[in-house]
Coordinates of C-alpha atoms and ligand atoms in Angstrom, one line a residue:
M1 CA 111.4 146.8 131.2
R2 CA 114.7 145.5 129.9
D3 CA 116.9 147.2 127.3
I4 CA 116.7 145.2 124.1
F5 CA 119.1 145.4 121.3
L6 CA 118.2 144.4 117.8
Y7 CA 119.8 144.3 114.4
N8 CA 118.1 146.8 112.1
T9 CA 118.3 146.1 108.4
L10 CA 117.6 149.8 107.7
S11 CA 120.6 151.1 109.6
G12 CA 122.8 148.0 109.2
K13 CA 123.5 148.2 112.9
R14 CA 122.5 146.7 116.2
E15 CA 120.4 149.3 118.0
K16 CA 118.6 149.7 121.3
L17 CA 114.9 149.3 121.0
E18 CA 113.2 152.7 121.7
T19 CA 109.4 152.3 121.2
L20 CA 107.3 155.2 120.0
E21 CA 104.9 154.7 122.9
P22 CA 106.7 153.8 126.1
G23 CA 106.4 150.1 127.0
H24 CA 104.3 149.2 123.9
V25 CA 105.8 147.5 120.9
K26 CA 103.9 147.7 117.7
M27 CA 105.0 145.1 115.3
Y28 CA 104.0 144.0 111.8
A29 CA 105.1 140.9 109.9
C30 CA 104.2 140.0 106.3
G31 CA 102.1 136.9 106.3
V32 CA 101.5 134.2 103.7
T33 CA 99.7 134.2 100.4
V34 CA 96.9 131.8 101.0
Y35 CA 96.7 129.6 97.8
D36 CA 98.2 126.4 99.2
D37 CA 98.7 124.7 102.6
C38 CA 101.6 125.8 104.7
H39 CA 104.9 124.0 104.5
I40 CA 107.7 124.0 107.0
G41 CA 109.3 126.9 105.2
H42 CA 106.2 129.1 106.1
A43 CA 106.8 128.0 109.7
M44 CA 110.2 129.6 109.8
Q45 CA 109.2 133.2 109.9
A46 CA 106.1 132.4 111.9
I47 CA 108.1 130.7 114.6
Y48 CA 110.8 133.3 114.8
F49 CA 108.4 136.2 115.1
D50 CA 106.3 134.3 117.5
V51 CA 109.3 133.9 119.8
I52 CA 110.3 137.6 119.3
R53 CA 106.8 138.6 120.4
N54 CA 106.8 136.2 123.3
Y55 CA 110.2 137.5 124.5
L56 CA 109.1 141.2 124.3
E57 CA 106.2 140.2 126.5
F58 CA 108.5 138.3 128.9
A59 CA 110.6 141.5 129.1
S60 CA 107.4 143.3 130.2
Y61 CA 106.4 145.1 127.0
K62 CA 102.9 145.2 125.7
V63 CA 102.9 143.9 122.1
T64 CA 100.4 144.6 119.4
Y65 CA 101.3 142.2 116.6
V66 CA 99.8 142.3 113.1
R67 CA 100.3 139.5 110.6
N68 CA 98.3 139.7 107.4
Y69 CA 96.9 137.2 105.0
T70 CA 97.5 138.0 101.3
D71 CA 94.2 136.7 99.9
V72 CA 94.2 138.6 96.6
D73 CA 96.7 137.2 94.1
D74 CA 97.1 135.6 90.7
K75 CA 98.0 132.3 92.3
I76 CA 94.8 132.3 94.3
I77 CA 92.7 133.1 91.2
N78 CA 94.3 130.4 89.2
R79 CA 94.1 127.8 91.9
S80 CA 90.5 128.5 92.7
K81 CA 89.7 128.0 88.9
E82 CA 91.5 124.7 89.0
R83 CA 89.5 123.5 91.9
G84 CA 86.2 124.9 90.7
M85 CA 85.8 127.2 93.7
T86 CA 85.4 130.9 94.1
P87 CA 88.6 132.7 95.3
I88 CA 86.8 133.4 98.6
E89 CA 85.9 129.8 99.2
L90 CA 89.5 128.7 98.5
V91 CA 90.9 131.4 100.8
D92 CA 88.6 130.5 103.6
Q93 CA 89.6 126.9 103.4
I94 CA 93.3 127.7 103.3
I95 CA 93.2 130.2 106.2
R96 CA 91.3 127.6 108.4
S97 CA 94.0 125.0 107.6
S98 CA 96.8 127.5 108.1
E99 CA 95.3 128.4 111.6
N100 CA 95.4 124.7 112.5
D101 CA 98.9 124.4 111.2
M102 CA 100.2 127.3 113.3
E103 CA 98.4 126.0 116.4
S104 CA 100.1 122.6 115.9
I105 CA 103.5 124.2 116.0
G106 CA 102.6 126.4 118.9
V107 CA 102.5 129.7 117.0
R108 CA 99.9 132.0 118.7
A109 CA 97.4 134.0 116.6
A110 CA 98.5 137.6 116.1
S111 CA 96.7 140.4 117.8
F112 CA 95.2 141.2 114.3
E113 CA 95.2 139.1 111.2
P114 CA 93.8 141.3 108.5
R115 CA 93.0 140.1 105.0
V116 CA 93.6 142.2 101.9
S117 CA 90.0 141.5 100.6
Q118 CA 88.7 143.1 103.8
S119 CA 91.0 146.1 103.7
I120 CA 90.1 147.5 100.2
P121 CA 88.7 150.9 101.5
E122 CA 92.0 151.6 103.3
I123 CA 94.0 150.6 100.3
I124 CA 92.0 152.8 97.9
A125 CA 92.3 155.7 100.4
M126 CA 96.1 155.4 100.4
V127 CA 96.4 155.1 96.6
A128 CA 94.2 158.2 96.3
E129 CA 96.5 160.1 98.8
L130 CA 99.5 159.1 96.7
I131 CA 97.9 160.4 93.5
K132 CA 97.0 163.6 95.3
N133 CA 100.5 164.4 96.4
G134 CA 102.1 163.4 93.1
F135 CA 103.7 160.1 94.1
A136 CA 101.4 158.1 91.9
Y137 CA 99.5 158.4 88.6
A138 CA 96.5 156.6 87.1
T139 CA 96.8 155.6 83.5
A140 CA 94.1 155.6 80.7
E141 CA 94.1 151.7 81.0
G142 CA 92.9 151.9 84.6
D143 CA 96.1 151.1 86.4
V144 CA 97.8 153.1 89.0
Y145 CA 101.6 153.2 89.4
Y146 CA 103.9 154.6 92.1
R147 CA 106.4 157.2 90.7
V148 CA 109.6 155.7 92.1
R149 CA 111.8 158.6 90.9
K150 CA 110.0 161.1 93.0
K151 CA 111.1 159.4 96.2
A152 CA 114.6 160.8 96.7
D153 CA 115.7 158.1 99.3
Y154 CA 114.2 155.2 97.4
G155 CA 116.4 152.1 97.9
K156 CA 117.5 153.0 101.5
L157 CA 116.5 149.6 103.0
S158 CA 118.1 147.4 100.4
N159 CA 121.0 149.9 99.7
R160 CA 120.2 150.2 96.0
K161 CA 120.5 153.2 93.8
L162 CA 117.9 153.9 91.3
D163 CA 120.3 154.1 88.4
E164 CA 121.7 150.7 89.2
L165 CA 118.3 149.3 89.4
R166 CA 117.3 150.6 86.1
G167 CA 120.4 149.0 84.6
G168 CA 120.0 148.1 80.9
T169 CA 116.3 148.7 80.7
R170 CA 116.9 152.5 80.8
D171 CA 115.2 153.2 77.5
V172 CA 112.6 150.5 77.4
V173 CA 109.4 151.4 79.2
Q174 CA 106.9 148.7 79.1
G175 CA 103.1 149.1 79.1
D176 CA 101.6 152.3 80.3
K177 CA 104.2 153.2 82.9
E178 CA 106.1 156.5 82.8
D179 CA 109.2 154.7 84.0
D180 CA 110.2 151.1 84.1
M181 CA 110.9 151.2 87.8
D182 CA 107.4 152.3 88.7
F183 CA 105.4 149.6 90.3
A184 CA 101.6 148.9 90.4
L185 CA 99.5 150.2 93.3
W186 CA 96.2 149.2 91.5
K187 CA 95.7 146.9 88.6
R188 CA 92.7 146.9 86.3
D189 CA 90.9 143.6 86.7
D190 CA 87.4 142.3 86.7
T191 CA 87.8 138.8 88.1
E192 CA 84.7 137.8 89.9
G193 CA 85.3 137.7 93.7
A194 CA 88.7 139.3 93.4
S195 CA 88.1 142.8 92.0
W196 CA 86.5 145.9 93.4
E197 CA 85.2 149.3 92.2
S198 CA 87.6 152.2 92.6
P199 CA 87.9 155.8 91.4
W200 CA 90.2 154.3 88.6
G201 CA 87.7 151.7 87.5
R202 CA 87.3 148.1 88.5
G203 CA 90.5 146.4 89.7
R204 CA 92.5 145.0 92.5
P205 CA 95.4 146.2 94.6
G206 CA 99.1 145.6 93.9
W207 CA 100.9 143.4 96.4
H208 CA 103.0 146.1 98.2
I209 CA 100.3 148.5 98.9
E210 CA 98.3 146.0 101.0
C211 CA 100.9 145.9 103.8
S212 CA 101.3 149.7 103.9
A213 CA 97.5 150.1 104.2
M214 CA 96.9 147.2 106.7
S215 CA 99.8 148.2 109.0
K216 CA 98.5 151.8 109.1
K217 CA 95.0 150.6 109.9
Y218 CA 96.1 148.7 113.0
L219 CA 99.4 150.2 114.1
G220 CA 99.3 153.8 112.7
S221 CA 101.5 155.6 110.2
S222 CA 104.7 155.0 112.2
F223 CA 105.3 151.9 114.3
D224 CA 108.2 150.1 115.8
I225 CA 109.1 146.7 114.2
H226 CA 108.5 145.4 110.7
G227 CA 109.5 141.9 110.0
G228 CA 109.6 139.4 107.2
G229 CA 111.8 137.0 105.4
R230 CA 115.0 138.3 103.9
D231 CA 113.7 137.6 100.4
L232 CA 111.1 140.4 101.0
V233 CA 113.7 143.2 101.5
F234 CA 113.6 144.1 97.8
P235 CA 111.3 145.0 96.3
H236 CA 108.4 144.4 98.7
H237 CA 109.7 146.1 101.9
E238 CA 111.4 148.8 99.9
N239 CA 108.2 149.6 98.2
E240 CA 106.2 149.5 101.4
I241 CA 108.5 152.2 102.8
A242 CA 108.2 154.3 99.6
Q243 CA 104.4 154.2 99.7
S244 CA 103.9 154.7 103.4
E245 CA 106.3 157.5 103.8
A246 CA 105.0 159.3 100.7
A247 CA 101.4 158.9 101.8
N248 CA 101.7 159.6 105.5
C249 CA 104.6 162.1 105.4
C250 CA 106.4 160.5 108.3
P251 CA 108.9 157.7 108.8
Y252 CA 107.4 154.2 108.5
A253 CA 108.7 151.3 110.6
R254 CA 111.7 152.1 112.9
Y255 CA 113.3 148.7 113.0
W256 CA 113.4 146.2 110.2
L257 CA 114.0 142.6 111.2
H258 CA 114.6 139.9 108.6
S259 CA 114.6 136.2 109.1
G260 CA 116.9 134.0 107.0
L261 CA 116.1 131.6 104.2
L262 CA 115.5 127.9 104.4
T263 CA 117.1 125.1 102.3
I264 CA 116.6 121.4 102.6
D265 CA 119.8 119.4 102.1
K266 CA 121.2 122.6 100.6
R267 CA 118.5 122.9 98.0
K268 CA 115.6 125.2 97.8
M269 CA 112.4 123.5 99.0
S270 CA 110.1 122.9 96.1
K271 CA 107.3 120.5 95.2
S272 CA 109.1 119.6 92.0
L273 CA 112.3 118.5 93.9
G274 CA 110.2 116.3 96.2
N275 CA 111.7 117.9 99.3
H276 CA 108.5 119.8 100.2
T277 CA 107.1 119.0 103.7
L278 CA 103.7 120.4 104.8
I279 CA 103.4 121.4 108.4
R280 CA 100.5 119.0 108.7
D281 CA 102.7 116.1 107.6
F282 CA 105.6 117.1 109.8
V283 CA 103.4 117.0 113.0
Q284 CA 102.2 113.6 112.1
R285 CA 105.7 112.4 112.6
F286 CA 107.0 114.6 115.4
P287 CA 105.4 116.9 118.0
G288 CA 105.4 120.5 116.7
E289 CA 108.0 121.5 119.3
V290 CA 110.6 119.5 117.3
L291 CA 110.2 121.9 114.4
R292 CA 110.5 124.9 116.8
M293 CA 113.7 123.4 118.3
A294 CA 115.1 122.8 114.8
Y295 CA 114.6 126.4 114.0
L296 CA 115.6 128.0 117.3
Q297 CA 118.9 126.2 117.3
S298 CA 119.8 128.9 114.7
H299 CA 119.6 132.6 115.0
Y300 CA 116.5 134.1 113.4
S301 CA 118.5 136.0 110.8
S302 CA 120.6 133.0 109.8
N303 CA 119.9 130.8 106.8
V304 CA 118.9 127.4 107.9
D305 CA 119.6 124.1 106.2
F306 CA 117.4 121.2 107.3
T307 CA 118.6 117.6 107.0
E308 CA 117.2 114.5 108.6
A309 CA 120.0 114.7 111.1
V310 CA 118.8 118.2 112.2
F311 CA 115.3 116.9 112.9
R312 CA 116.7 113.9 114.8
G313 CA 119.1 116.1 116.7
A314 CA 116.3 118.5 117.7
A315 CA 114.1 115.6 118.7
R316 CA 116.8 114.1 120.8
R317 CA 117.6 117.4 122.5
L318 CA 114.0 117.8 123.4
L319 CA 113.7 114.3 124.7
Y320 CA 116.7 115.0 126.9
L321 CA 115.0 118.2 128.2
Y322 CA 111.7 116.5 128.8
E323 CA 113.3 113.5 130.6
S324 CA 115.2 115.9 132.8
L325 CA 112.1 117.9 133.5
Q326 CA 110.2 114.8 134.4
E327 CA 113.0 113.8 136.8
L328 CA 112.9 117.2 138.4
D329 CA 109.1 117.0 138.8
R330 CA 109.6 113.7 140.6
L331 CA 112.4 115.1 142.9
A332 CA 110.2 118.1 143.6
L333 CA 107.3 116.0 145.0
E334 CA 106.7 117.1 148.6
A335 CA 108.9 120.1 148.3
P336 CA 108.4 122.5 151.2
A337 CA 106.9 125.9 150.5
S338 CA 110.1 127.6 151.6
E339 CA 113.6 126.3 152.1
K340 CA 117.2 127.1 151.2
F341 CA 118.6 125.9 147.9
L342 CA 121.2 123.2 148.1
P343 CA 124.6 124.7 148.3
G344 CA 126.1 125.4 144.9
H345 CA 122.6 125.7 143.2
N346 CA 120.6 128.8 142.3
P347 CA 118.0 127.8 139.8
P348 CA 116.6 131.4 139.1
D349 CA 120.0 132.2 137.6
L350 CA 118.6 130.7 134.4
I351 CA 116.1 133.5 134.1
E352 CA 118.7 136.2 134.2
A353 CA 121.0 134.3 131.8
F354 CA 118.1 133.8 129.4
H355 CA 117.4 137.5 129.5
Q356 CA 121.0 138.3 128.7
Q357 CA 120.9 136.2 125.6
M358 CA 117.5 137.1 124.4
S359 CA 117.9 140.8 124.9
Q360 CA 120.8 140.7 122.5
D361 CA 119.0 140.5 119.2
F362 CA 116.9 137.5 120.4
S363 CA 119.7 135.0 120.6
T364 CA 117.8 131.8 120.9
V365 CA 121.1 129.9 120.3
G366 CA 122.5 131.4 123.5
A367 CA 119.2 131.0 125.3
L368 CA 119.2 127.2 124.5
R369 CA 122.8 126.9 125.6
E370 CA 121.9 128.4 129.0
I371 CA 118.9 126.1 129.3
L372 CA 121.1 123.1 128.6
L373 CA 123.7 124.3 131.1
S374 CA 121.0 124.8 133.8
V375 CA 119.5 121.3 133.1
R376 CA 123.0 119.7 133.3
K377 CA 123.5 121.3 136.7
A378 CA 120.0 120.3 137.8
N379 CA 120.7 116.7 136.8
E380 CA 123.3 116.6 139.6
L381 CA 120.3 116.4 142.0
K382 CA 119.7 112.9 140.8
Q383 CA 122.7 111.8 142.9
G384 CA 122.6 111.3 146.6
K385 CA 119.7 111.0 149.0
K386 CA 116.5 113.0 149.2
S387 CA 116.1 116.1 151.5
P388 CA 113.6 118.9 151.8
S389 CA 116.3 121.3 150.4
K390 CA 116.8 119.1 147.4
A391 CA 113.1 118.9 146.7
F392 CA 112.8 122.7 147.0
T393 CA 115.8 123.1 144.6
A394 CA 114.4 120.7 142.1
K395 CA 111.1 122.5 142.1
A396 CA 112.8 125.8 141.5
Y397 CA 114.8 124.3 138.6
A398 CA 111.6 123.0 137.0
E399 CA 109.8 126.3 137.4
S400 CA 112.7 128.4 135.9
L401 CA 113.0 125.9 133.1
R402 CA 109.3 126.1 132.3
A403 CA 109.2 129.9 132.5
V404 CA 112.0 130.5 129.9
S405 CA 110.9 127.6 127.7
H406 CA 107.4 129.0 127.5
V407 CA 108.9 132.0 125.7
L408 CA 110.5 129.7 123.1
G409 CA 107.3 127.6 122.9
L410 CA 109.2 124.5 124.2
L411 CA 108.4 122.1 127.0
Q412 CA 104.8 123.0 126.9
M413 CA 103.6 119.4 126.9
E414 CA 103.2 117.0 129.9
P415 CA 106.7 115.3 130.0
Q416 CA 105.2 111.8 130.0
A417 CA 103.0 112.5 127.0
F418 CA 105.9 113.9 125.0
I419 CA 108.3 111.2 126.0
E420 CA 105.8 108.4 125.0
R421 CA 104.9 110.0 121.8
L422 CA 108.5 110.6 120.7
R423 CA 109.7 107.2 121.9
L424 CA 106.9 105.5 119.9
Q425 CA 107.9 107.4 116.8
I426 CA 111.6 106.7 117.1
L427 CA 111.0 103.0 117.7
K428 CA 108.7 102.9 114.7
E429 CA 111.5 104.5 112.6
M430 CA 114.0 102.1 114.0
D431 CA 111.6 99.3 113.2
I432 CA 111.5 98.0 116.8
P433 CA 108.2 97.0 118.3
Q434 CA 107.7 98.7 121.7
A435 CA 106.3 95.4 123.0
R436 CA 109.6 93.7 122.4
V437 CA 111.4 96.4 124.4
E438 CA 109.0 96.0 127.3
D439 CA 109.2 92.3 127.1
L440 CA 113.0 92.3 127.3
I441 CA 112.9 94.7 130.3
E442 CA 110.4 92.4 132.0
Q443 CA 112.6 89.3 131.4
R444 CA 115.6 91.1 132.8
R445 CA 113.6 92.1 135.9
A446 CA 112.6 88.5 136.4
A447 CA 116.1 87.2 135.9
R448 CA 117.5 89.7 138.5
A449 CA 114.7 88.9 140.9
A450 CA 115.8 85.2 140.6
K451 CA 119.4 86.5 141.2
D452 CA 120.4 85.3 137.7
Y453 CA 122.6 88.4 137.1
A454 CA 124.5 86.9 134.2
K455 CA 121.2 86.5 132.3
G456 CA 120.2 90.0 133.4
D457 CA 123.4 91.5 132.0
E458 CA 122.9 89.6 128.7
L459 CA 119.4 91.0 128.4
R460 CA 120.7 94.5 129.1
K461 CA 123.3 94.1 126.4
E462 CA 120.6 93.0 124.0
L463 CA 118.7 96.2 124.7
T464 CA 121.8 98.3 124.4
D465 CA 122.4 96.8 121.0
L466 CA 118.9 98.0 120.0
G467 CA 119.8 101.5 121.2
I468 CA 117.8 101.2 124.4
E469 CA 119.4 102.6 127.6
L470 CA 118.2 101.4 131.0
M471 CA 118.2 103.3 134.2
D472 CA 117.5 101.3 137.4
T473 CA 115.8 103.5 140.0
P474 CA 114.2 102.7 143.3
E475 CA 110.8 103.0 141.6
G476 CA 111.7 100.5 138.9
T477 CA 113.6 100.4 135.6
R478 CA 113.1 103.3 133.2
W479 CA 114.4 103.4 129.6
T480 CA 115.3 105.8 127.0
I481 CA 116.5 105.6 123.4
Q482 CA 119.9 106.3 122.0
W483 CA 118.9 107.4 118.6
K484 CA 121.8 107.3 116.3
D485 CA 122.2 109.5 113.3
E486 CA 122.6 107.7 110.0
E487 CA 125.6 109.8 109.2
G488 CA 127.1 108.8 112.7
Ligands
LIG501 ZN1 104.3 142.9 103.4

């Protein structure tokens, strides 16, 4: 196992990962509230934590990964009424579609994907424990609140002090709370299909308690990594810590990892702004790997701003990698089982370079840079004549490239299938029929066969003007697309 260093929001420092159980990482990430289909913003956290999990496994750790579904929420209740469905029917439908969305962008299912509605006994048990040890109180109205003041280190994750938090509302206590800072663990409610009997009457859990209860059920009272979007640090994660540590009398998660936030053309993504893209619609246009590439070009903790140029850039970068991989596969045909690498080449170096980047707070930016460097070096093999050593070297490059890309969830398709699909889409967006390109290439082949090189050059120029670049190889002419950004 490799030493891994990660930035811990709780300490504000980069720390070495020390797991509670040797070799086994227990990790929890807050999942989505299932009232609507997943958009590309939901994909952000899902992709980053998928890669973190993959890398931990690549570094020889066993990983137990829990990602929950929040399936009890006001938004779900309202949406199910609008659609004339029960909350459970709506939730089942959205979870199924979310599973398809995640699969389409290469995000693996977590080890456990618990739902709030199926974790009610654990939630009630934790609320009861908190009441028992004085950290919570039930009110006459049938609500239960967490007594924030009682937790001396409340605010340690988000670096807030209680008095600052209370601010101007010091003397105004709303509803049946003892203190305005107190938050709900259990809310009185009798909505059909979204409420349960409890020692405090019929109701449903507050949002924060669900993650405390579900993480404990699958990972124990203390575990290694807790993740989520940065917008969850306060109050959600702060409250999870407060509840879990008070109920379990031990530290909660050791390392807190937070992913950045997404904007589209520097604006928050929202339906009303019309810049809202569902995952389902994105993958109609591009293979899901393009979205992964678009995210992985940034560090997981950075904020990301998506523009059309980012997607095109990511698509082009992937096209380059796939075309290079396809070329390596061709060169590797008939590679001997064992041979020396060509002088000046050592393809497995990529694996070590990849580890060096990823073990430092999961630097996908650095990892992609190493991949591109390795591919550039591998592309030198295209020059000169064939040899057993060259075939062996090409094969090793392709293997190393596939091994590390697997961790990122990239280069998982057959190169030909990816290239064709992307090419078709780019031509469509450039408004060029593929038949026209193929026809021009055929005319050029015929002109050259008839030794009419002037005509051949003219046709090549016509293709270049369209953005089509030709490569004449012994096996015939291959082509690729120079996809220019609108902004140049
Ligand atoms: Zn949570």
